[in-house]
Coordinates of C-alpha atoms and ligand atoms in Angstrom, one line a residue:
G882 CA -75.7 99.3 171.8
I883 CA -76.1 101.2 168.6
A884 CA -74.2 104.5 168.2
I885 CA -76.1 107.0 166.1
V886 CA -73.6 109.1 164.2
I887 CA -74.7 112.5 163.0
A888 CA -72.5 114.1 160.4
A889 CA -72.1 117.6 161.5
G890 CA -70.1 118.8 158.4
G891 CA -68.2 122.0 159.0
C892 CA -69.4 122.0 162.5
T893 CA -70.3 125.0 164.6
S894 CA -73.6 123.5 165.6
G895 CA -75.2 123.9 169.0
R896 CA -74.6 120.3 169.7
N897 CA -71.0 121.1 170.5
S898 CA -72.1 122.7 173.7
S899 CA -73.4 119.4 175.1
A900 CA -72.0 119.0 178.6
D901 CA -71.1 115.4 177.7
R902 CA -68.8 116.5 175.0
P903 CA -65.1 116.1 175.7
S904 CA -63.7 119.5 174.8
A905 CA -60.1 118.3 174.1
Q906 CA -61.2 116.0 171.4
A907 CA -62.0 117.8 168.1
S908 CA -64.4 115.9 165.9
S909 CA -66.2 116.5 162.7
R910 CA -69.4 114.9 163.9
A911 CA -71.6 115.3 166.9
P912 CA -71.2 112.4 169.2
S913 CA -74.2 110.4 170.4
F914 CA -73.3 108.7 173.6
S915 CA -75.0 105.5 174.7
P916 CA -74.2 102.7 177.1
G917 CA -72.1 99.8 175.9
A918 CA -74.0 96.5 175.7
P919 CA -73.8 94.3 178.8
G920 CA -72.7 91.3 176.7
A921 CA -70.4 90.7 173.7
G922 CA -73.3 89.3 171.7
D923 CA -72.3 85.6 171.7
P924 CA -75.5 83.6 170.9
Y925 CA -74.4 80.7 173.2
F926 CA -73.4 82.9 176.2
P927 CA -75.1 86.3 175.8
T928 CA -73.9 87.8 179.1
Y929 CA -70.2 87.0 178.5
G930 CA -68.1 90.0 177.7
N931 CA -69.4 93.5 177.0
G932 CA -70.0 95.8 174.1
G933 CA -68.8 99.3 173.2
Y934 CA -65.0 99.0 173.6
D935 CA -62.1 96.8 172.7
V936 CA -59.3 96.1 175.2
G937 CA -55.7 96.4 174.1
G938 CA -54.0 95.3 177.3
Y939 CA -54.5 94.3 181.0
D940 CA -51.8 95.3 183.5
L941 CA -52.5 93.7 186.9
A942 CA -50.7 94.6 190.1
L943 CA -52.1 92.1 192.7
R944 CA -51.4 90.7 196.2
F945 CA -52.6 87.4 197.4
D946 CA -52.7 86.4 201.0
P947 CA -53.0 82.6 201.3
G948 CA -53.8 82.9 205.0
T949 CA -57.1 84.8 204.4
G950 CA -57.7 84.0 200.8
R951 CA -57.9 87.7 200.0
L952 CA -56.8 89.1 196.6
S953 CA -56.3 92.8 196.3
G954 CA -54.8 95.3 193.9
T955 CA -55.1 97.3 190.8
A956 CA -56.0 96.6 187.2
T957 CA -55.0 99.0 184.5
I958 CA -56.9 98.4 181.3
T959 CA -56.1 100.2 178.1
A960 CA -59.0 100.1 175.6
T961 CA -60.5 101.8 172.6
A962 CA -64.1 102.9 172.4
T963 CA -66.0 101.2 169.5
Q964 CA -69.0 103.6 169.9
D965 CA -69.6 106.9 171.6
L966 CA -69.8 105.6 175.1
S967 CA -71.7 107.1 178.0
R968 CA -70.9 104.1 180.2
F969 CA -69.6 100.5 179.9
N970 CA -69.4 97.2 181.7
L971 CA -66.5 95.1 182.9
D972 CA -67.0 91.5 184.0
L973 CA -66.1 91.1 187.7
A974 CA -67.4 88.3 189.9
H975 CA -67.4 88.2 193.7
L976 CA -64.9 91.0 194.0
T977 CA -65.5 94.6 195.0
A978 CA -64.1 97.7 193.3
S979 CA -63.2 100.5 195.7
E980 CA -62.0 103.1 193.2
V981 CA -62.3 103.5 189.4
T982 CA -60.8 106.1 187.2
V983 CA -61.1 106.6 183.5
D984 CA -58.3 108.6 181.9
G985 CA -57.2 109.7 185.4
R986 CA -60.6 111.2 186.4
G987 CA -62.8 109.6 189.0
A988 CA -65.6 107.5 187.6
T989 CA -68.8 106.2 189.1
S990 CA -69.0 102.4 189.4
Q991 CA -71.7 100.1 190.5
A992 CA -71.7 96.3 190.8
E993 CA -74.6 94.5 189.1
G994 CA -74.4 90.8 189.5
N995 CA -71.1 89.7 188.0
E996 CA -70.7 93.0 186.1
L997 CA -69.1 96.3 187.1
V998 CA -70.9 99.2 185.5
V999 CA -68.5 102.1 185.0
T1000 CA -69.7 105.6 184.2
P1001 CA -66.9 107.9 183.3
A1002 CA -67.0 111.6 184.1
V1003 CA -67.2 112.5 180.4
G1004 CA -68.4 110.4 177.5
L1005 CA -65.8 108.4 175.5
L1006 CA -65.6 109.1 171.8
K1007 CA -65.7 106.3 169.3
D1008 CA -62.2 105.1 168.0
R1009 CA -60.4 106.9 170.9
P1010 CA -58.2 105.1 173.3
F1011 CA -58.9 105.3 177.1
T1012 CA -57.4 103.9 180.2
V1013 CA -59.4 102.5 183.1
V1014 CA -57.8 101.9 186.5
V1015 CA -59.8 99.7 188.9
R1016 CA -58.7 99.2 192.5
Y1017 CA -60.4 96.1 193.9
A1018 CA -60.3 93.4 196.5
G1019 CA -62.1 90.4 197.9
V1020 CA -62.0 86.6 198.4
P1021 CA -62.3 85.2 194.9
Q1022 CA -64.4 82.1 194.2
P1023 CA -64.9 80.1 191.0
L1024 CA -68.0 80.5 188.8
A1025 CA -70.4 77.6 188.8
N1026 CA -71.6 76.3 185.5
E1027 CA -74.0 73.3 185.8
A1028 CA -73.4 71.8 182.4
L1029 CA -69.7 72.6 182.0
G1030 CA -68.2 72.5 185.5
E1031 CA -66.8 75.4 187.5
G1032 CA -64.1 77.7 186.4
G1033 CA -62.0 80.5 187.7
W1034 CA -60.1 81.1 190.9
F1035 CA -59.7 78.1 193.3
R1036 CA -58.1 78.5 196.7
T1037 CA -55.7 75.7 197.8
A1038 CA -54.0 74.7 201.0
D1039 CA -50.9 76.7 200.2
G1040 CA -52.1 79.1 197.5
A1041 CA -54.5 79.3 194.6
F1042 CA -54.9 78.7 190.9
A1043 CA -57.1 80.2 188.2
V1044 CA -58.2 78.0 185.4
G1045 CA -61.5 77.7 183.5
Q1046 CA -63.3 77.6 180.2
P1047 CA -65.4 79.3 178.9
E1048 CA -65.2 81.7 181.8
S1049 CA -62.5 82.3 184.4
A1050 CA -60.9 85.7 184.2
S1051 CA -63.7 87.7 185.8
T1052 CA -63.1 85.8 189.1
W1053 CA -59.8 87.5 189.5
F1054 CA -59.7 90.7 187.5
P1055 CA -62.1 93.2 185.8
V1056 CA -62.2 92.1 182.2
N1057 CA -64.1 92.0 178.9
D1058 CA -64.5 88.2 179.4
H1059 CA -65.1 86.9 175.9
P1060 CA -62.5 85.5 173.4
S1061 CA -63.5 87.9 170.7
D1062 CA -61.7 90.7 172.6
K1063 CA -58.0 89.6 172.8
A1064 CA -55.5 91.7 174.7
T1065 CA -52.0 91.6 176.0
F1066 CA -51.5 90.6 179.6
K1067 CA -49.1 91.6 182.3
L1068 CA -49.2 90.4 185.9
A1069 CA -47.3 91.4 189.0
M1070 CA -48.4 89.1 191.8
T1071 CA -47.1 89.6 195.4
V1072 CA -47.2 86.6 197.7
P1073 CA -45.4 85.6 200.9
D1074 CA -41.8 84.6 200.5
G1075 CA -41.4 80.9 199.8
L1076 CA -44.3 80.6 197.4
E1077 CA -44.0 80.4 193.7
V1078 CA -46.2 82.2 191.1
L1079 CA -46.6 80.9 187.6
S1080 CA -48.5 82.7 184.9
N1081 CA -48.6 83.3 181.1
G1082 CA -45.7 84.4 178.9
V1083 CA -42.2 85.6 179.8
P1084 CA -41.0 86.0 183.3
G1085 CA -39.8 89.4 184.4
R1086 CA -38.2 90.9 187.5
R1087 CA -38.7 89.3 190.9
T1088 CA -38.4 91.6 194.0
N1089 CA -38.7 91.1 197.7
A1090 CA -39.9 93.4 200.5
A1091 CA -40.8 92.7 204.1
G1092 CA -41.4 89.0 203.7
W1093 CA -43.3 89.3 200.4
T1094 CA -42.1 88.5 196.9
T1095 CA -43.5 90.0 193.8
W1096 CA -43.3 87.9 190.6
T1097 CA -43.9 89.4 187.2
W1098 CA -45.0 87.8 184.0
S1099 CA -46.0 89.2 180.7
E1100 CA -47.7 87.9 177.6
G1101 CA -47.1 90.2 174.6
A1102 CA -49.3 88.4 172.0
P1103 CA -53.0 89.1 172.1
M1104 CA -54.7 86.6 174.3
A1105 CA -58.3 85.5 174.9
S1106 CA -59.3 86.2 178.6
Y1107 CA -60.0 82.6 179.5
L1108 CA -56.4 81.7 178.6
A1109 CA -55.1 83.9 181.4
T1110 CA -53.9 81.7 184.3
V1111 CA -52.0 82.0 187.6
A1112 CA -50.8 79.3 189.9
I1113 CA -49.6 80.2 193.4
G1114 CA -48.1 77.6 195.8
Q1115 CA -45.1 75.4 196.3
Y1116 CA -43.9 74.4 192.9
R1117 CA -40.7 73.0 191.5
I1118 CA -39.9 75.2 188.5
T1119 CA -37.6 74.1 185.7
T1120 CA -36.4 77.1 183.7
G1121 CA -34.7 76.7 180.4
T1122 CA -34.9 78.0 176.8
H1123 CA -36.3 76.3 173.7
D1124 CA -35.7 77.8 170.3
G1125 CA -34.3 80.9 172.1
K1126 CA -37.5 81.4 174.1
P1127 CA -38.2 80.8 177.8
M1128 CA -39.3 77.3 178.5
I1129 CA -40.8 77.1 182.0
V1130 CA -42.3 74.0 183.4
A1131 CA -43.6 73.7 187.0
V1132 CA -44.9 70.7 189.0
P1133 CA -46.0 70.6 192.6
A1134 CA -42.9 70.7 194.8
S1135 CA -44.0 67.4 196.5
M1136 CA -44.1 65.5 193.2
P1137 CA -41.1 63.2 192.6
A1138 CA -38.9 64.1 189.7
G1139 CA -39.6 60.7 188.1
D1140 CA -43.4 61.2 188.2
P1141 CA -45.1 60.6 184.9
A1142 CA -46.5 64.1 184.9
A1143 CA -43.0 65.6 185.2
K1144 CA -41.7 63.3 182.6
S1145 CA -44.5 64.1 180.2
L1146 CA -44.2 67.8 180.5
A1147 CA -40.4 67.5 180.1
R1148 CA -41.2 66.6 176.5
T1149 CA -43.0 69.9 175.8
G1150 CA -40.2 71.2 173.6
E1151 CA -40.0 68.0 171.6
V1152 CA -43.7 67.9 171.0
T1153 CA -43.7 71.6 170.0
D1154 CA -41.0 71.0 167.5
F1155 CA -43.0 68.2 165.9
L1156 CA -46.2 70.2 165.8
A1157 CA -44.3 73.1 164.2
T1158 CA -43.4 70.8 161.3
Q1159 CA -47.2 70.3 160.8
F1160 CA -48.7 73.7 161.7
G1161 CA -45.9 76.2 161.0
P1162 CA -43.8 78.2 163.4
Y1163 CA -44.8 78.1 167.1
P1164 CA -46.7 81.4 167.5
F1165 CA -45.6 82.7 170.9
D1166 CA -42.6 84.0 172.7
A1167 CA -42.6 81.5 175.6
N1168 CA -43.6 77.9 176.3
G1169 CA -44.0 75.5 179.1
G1170 CA -46.7 74.0 181.4
V1171 CA -47.9 73.7 184.9
V1172 CA -49.1 70.5 186.7
V1173 CA -51.7 71.3 189.3
A1174 CA -52.6 68.5 191.8
D1175 CA -56.1 69.3 192.9
D1176 CA -59.3 67.2 192.8
R1177 CA -61.3 70.1 191.4
L1178 CA -59.1 70.2 188.3
D1179 CA -60.1 67.2 186.3
F1180 CA -59.1 68.6 182.9
A1181 CA -56.2 70.3 181.3
L1182 CA -56.4 73.8 179.7
E1183 CA -54.4 75.3 177.0
T1184 CA -53.7 78.6 178.9
Q1185 CA -51.6 80.6 176.6
T1186 CA -47.9 79.6 176.4
R1187 CA -48.3 77.6 179.6
P1188 CA -51.0 75.0 179.7
V1189 CA -52.3 73.8 183.0
Y1190 CA -52.6 70.0 183.5
G1191 CA -54.7 68.3 186.2
D1192 CA -52.4 65.6 187.6
T1193 CA -55.0 62.8 186.9
W1194 CA -54.0 62.9 183.2
F1195 CA -50.9 61.0 184.3
D1196 CA -52.4 58.4 186.6
D1197 CA -51.7 55.6 184.1
G1198 CA -48.1 56.8 183.3
E1199 CA -46.5 59.1 180.9
N1200 CA -49.1 60.8 178.7
T1201 CA -47.8 63.0 175.9
S1202 CA -51.1 62.9 174.0
V1203 CA -52.5 65.5 176.4
V1204 CA -49.4 67.5 176.0
A1205 CA -49.8 67.4 172.2
H1206 CA -53.4 68.4 172.6
E1207 CA -52.7 71.4 174.7
L1208 CA -49.8 72.5 172.6
G1209 CA -51.9 72.0 169.4
H1210 CA -54.2 74.6 170.9
Q1211 CA -51.4 77.2 171.0
W1212 CA -51.9 77.4 167.2
Y1213 CA -55.6 76.5 167.0
G1214 CA -57.6 78.1 169.8
N1215 CA -55.0 80.6 171.1
S1216 CA -53.2 82.3 168.3
L1217 CA -56.3 81.7 166.3
A1218 CA -59.0 82.4 168.9
L1219 CA -62.8 81.9 168.6
E1220 CA -65.1 84.8 167.6
R1221 CA -68.0 82.9 169.1
W1222 CA -68.2 79.7 171.2
Q1223 CA -70.3 77.8 168.8
D1224 CA -67.3 77.3 166.6
I1225 CA -65.3 75.5 169.3
W1226 CA -64.6 72.6 167.0
L1227 CA -62.0 74.9 165.4
N1228 CA -60.2 74.5 168.7
E1229 CA -61.0 71.0 169.9
G1230 CA -61.2 69.2 166.6
F1231 CA -57.8 70.6 165.6
A1232 CA -56.2 69.8 169.0
T1233 CA -57.6 66.2 168.8
Y1234 CA -56.1 65.9 165.3
A1235 CA -52.8 67.2 166.8
E1236 CA -52.9 64.2 169.1
W1237 CA -53.5 61.9 166.2
L1238 CA -50.5 63.4 164.4
W1239 CA -48.3 63.1 167.4
R1240 CA -49.3 59.4 168.0
E1241 CA -48.4 58.7 164.4
H1242 CA -45.0 60.4 164.9
E1243 CA -44.5 58.3 168.0
G1244 CA -45.2 55.1 166.0
Q1245 CA -48.3 54.3 168.0
A1246 CA -51.1 54.5 165.5
T1247 CA -51.3 56.2 162.1
V1248 CA -53.8 59.0 161.6
A1249 CA -55.9 56.7 159.4
E1250 CA -56.0 54.2 162.3
S1251 CA -57.0 56.9 164.8
F1252 CA -59.7 58.0 162.5
D1253 CA -60.9 54.4 162.0
R1254 CA -61.0 53.6 165.7
T1255 CA -62.9 56.8 166.4
Y1256 CA -65.3 56.4 163.4
T1257 CA -66.1 52.8 164.4
K1258 CA -66.9 53.4 168.0
F1259 CA -68.5 56.8 167.7
K1260 CA -72.1 56.6 168.9
D1261 CA -74.2 59.7 168.7
W1262 CA -74.2 61.4 165.3
S1263 CA -77.3 63.5 166.2
Q1264 CA -75.3 66.4 167.6
P1265 CA -73.7 68.5 164.9
T1266 CA -70.0 69.4 165.4
G1267 CA -70.6 72.9 164.1
K1268 CA -73.6 73.5 166.3
P1269 CA -73.1 71.5 169.5
G1270 CA -75.3 73.7 171.7
P1271 CA -74.0 75.8 174.7
D1272 CA -74.1 72.7 177.0
G1273 CA -72.3 70.6 174.4
I1274 CA -69.1 72.6 173.8
F1275 CA -66.9 70.0 175.4
D1276 CA -68.7 66.9 173.9
A1277 CA -67.3 64.2 171.7
A1278 CA -69.2 65.8 168.8
V1279 CA -66.7 68.7 169.1
Y1280 CA -63.5 66.8 169.9
E1281 CA -63.7 63.4 168.2
R1282 CA -66.1 64.3 165.4
G1283 CA -64.2 67.6 164.9
A1284 CA -61.0 65.6 164.3
M1285 CA -62.9 63.2 162.1
T1286 CA -64.1 66.2 160.1
L1287 CA -60.5 67.3 159.4
Y1288 CA -59.7 63.8 158.3
A1289 CA -62.7 63.7 156.0
L1290 CA -61.5 67.0 154.6
R1291 CA -58.0 65.7 154.1
R1292 CA -59.4 62.7 152.2
A1293 CA -61.5 65.0 150.0
M1294 CA -58.8 67.5 149.1
G1295 CA -55.7 65.3 149.2
D1296 CA -52.8 65.0 151.7
T1297 CA -50.7 67.8 150.1
A1298 CA -53.4 70.4 149.9
F1299 CA -54.6 69.6 153.4
A1300 CA -51.1 69.9 154.9
G1301 CA -50.8 73.3 153.2
L1302 CA -54.2 74.4 154.6
L1303 CA -53.2 73.6 158.2
K1304 CA -50.2 76.0 157.8
T1305 CA -51.8 78.8 155.7
W1306 CA -54.8 78.9 158.1
A1307 CA -52.5 79.3 161.1
A1308 CA -50.2 81.8 159.3
Q1309 CA -53.0 84.0 157.8
Q1310 CA -55.1 84.2 160.9
R1311 CA -52.2 84.4 163.4
D1312 CA -53.1 86.5 166.5
G1313 CA -56.6 86.9 165.3
N1314 CA -60.2 85.6 165.7
V1315 CA -61.7 83.1 163.4
T1316 CA -65.1 81.6 162.4
T1317 CA -66.2 78.3 160.8
T1318 CA -67.2 80.3 157.8
E1319 CA -63.7 81.6 157.4
F1320 CA -62.2 78.2 157.7
I1321 CA -64.6 76.8 155.1
A1322 CA -63.5 79.5 152.7
A1323 CA -59.8 78.9 153.4
A1324 CA -60.3 75.1 152.8
Q1325 CA -62.2 75.7 149.6
Q1326 CA -59.4 78.0 148.4
A1327 CA -56.8 75.3 149.2
A1328 CA -58.8 72.6 147.5
G1329 CA -59.0 74.4 144.2
G1330 CA -61.8 72.9 142.0
T1331 CA -63.0 70.2 144.4
D1332 CA -66.3 71.2 146.0
L1333 CA -66.0 70.7 149.7
D1334 CA -69.6 71.8 150.6
P1335 CA -70.9 68.2 150.8
V1336 CA -68.0 67.3 153.2
F1337 CA -68.7 70.2 155.5
Q1338 CA -72.5 69.7 155.4
A1339 CA -72.2 66.0 156.3
W1340 CA -69.4 66.3 158.9
L1341 CA -70.1 69.6 160.6
F1342 CA -73.9 70.0 160.3
G1343 CA -75.4 66.6 159.5
T1344 CA -77.2 64.5 162.1
T1345 CA -76.5 61.1 160.7
K1346 CA -73.4 59.0 160.3
P1347 CA -71.5 60.1 157.1
P1348 CA -70.1 57.4 154.9
R1349 CA -66.5 56.4 155.5
P1350 CA -64.4 59.0 153.6
Ligands
LIG405 N1 -60.1 73.1 176.3 C1 -59.8 72.1 177.3 C2 -59.0 71.0 176.6 O1 -59.0 70.9 175.5 C3 -61.0 71.5 178.0 C4 -61.5 72.3 179.0 C5 -62.7 71.6 179.7 N2 -63.3 72.5 180.5 C6 -64.2 72.2 181.4 N3 -64.7 73.2 182.1 N4 -64.5 71.0 181.7 O2 -58.5 70.1 177.2
ZN406 ZN1 -58.8 71.0 173.9

C-alpha cells in the first residue's frame, strides 16, 4: 500500500473534520488512510506477511486440550503503523477469531483464506503504536507446501508441536508471518497437569488450577516468526545454566538417558562456547534444545534459543554436527535474520560452515578437507546459491555451495580478515535483518583492497563450476 502524505502546514484545513481522523492524535499533516498490503512484498513468497505495520511484540495466552486438539486463547500484539492505515491483515490459518479489538475498541474482522482482515473503528496514524487483541480458537493444522514440506502445528498422541520453515506461526497465532518483521515473544500455555510445555527463551512462572498447568516462556530478543516454537507432551527436561543463562534441554520422556540424541544435545553448551570463539558472543539470553520423536519431523530447525531436532538425526549415533548447525543459526539466521527468503544462503551457508568449523575443532576433518570433499562431489552448478528459486531454498546449492562460497571468500581475503568478518558481521547486524548486498559490502570492507566481486559473481550467481579457490 502507498500512503499519500499531504503536508497541511499550519493546519486548520477542512480535512481535519474527516470522520476517520483520530481526534486525540494531533498531527501537522492530513492523514490519508489506506489498507495495508496483504503481503510483506517478498518476491519468493508474495503472500507471506503483511504491509502497513511493524510488530513489536506478541503476547499469547493459550490453552491446548490434547483430548480434542483444540487450541484457544488470546493474542495481544503491539505494533506501529508504517502508513496511515484504514485496515490491515494478520496471517491466521485454519483458526477462527471471535473477537478483535484495536486500542481497546471493537474492530471488524473477516477471514479471507489464511488471512484475518482487521478494520479498526478509527484509522491508525503512521508512526503511532497500537495494540491488537485477538480472541481465537480452533483445531490447528499444518500448512502444506508441495516443494518444501509441511510446517506449523502438528498434533501428536499426547500433545502437539509447532515447527516449520518458511511458514509455521500462522497455524497457531495471528501474526505478521515474515522474517522481515521481528518481534519479541511471550507465551503462556495452559495444558493438563502432567504434560510439559517447551518454547523459546527464558522460563517464567508455572501455576496450577483445577487440573491444568500454565507454563510461561519469554523471548526478549527480536525473533522472526518462523522461529517461534512450542512442544507439548511428555518430555524429560534438564534445566541448568550456561554462562549464567538458562540452559534447557528436553527429550521425549520415553527416551533412554543414554540415547545418542540426549547425549548430543547434552553438548549444546560446549558447542556454543566453541562457536562463540569463532562468531563472537552468543547473542541470546537462553539456550537449549528439544528432541521431538515424530515421523513428520524429518528435519531440525533453529527455533530461537531452543532448536527442535527430529530424532532421526541421531539414528546412527551421537551427532553434534547437527547441533553445531542449529546453534550456528543462532548467530546467522536468528540474530541476523533474513529480509527476504532469496538470501537464505546467509543462513544455511553459514550454518553449514559452522559444522565444518566444529568438525575441525573435534579433530575429524579440517575446514579445507570439508571444502574439498564437498567441491569434488558437488554435482549441479546450474542453480545459483544467491538465487536458488522459491522451491530451492533448502537445496544443496544453498547449504553446501553456500558454505563453499564462504571458504572461497576466506581464500580470497585471507584467514585473518575472514575470521574478523564473521565476527563484525554478527556484531554489527545483531538483532537485525540482513541482505546479500549488505554482506558483500561488509566483506569488501573487511578485505581492504582485494576486489571480491569476481568471487561473489562466480560462487553466488554463476551457473558453472568455479575453479578451485
Ligand atoms: N533451517 C533448517 C535447518 O537448517 C531446515 C529446515 C528444513 N525445512 C523443511 N521444511 N524441510 O536445518
Ligand atoms: Zn540450517
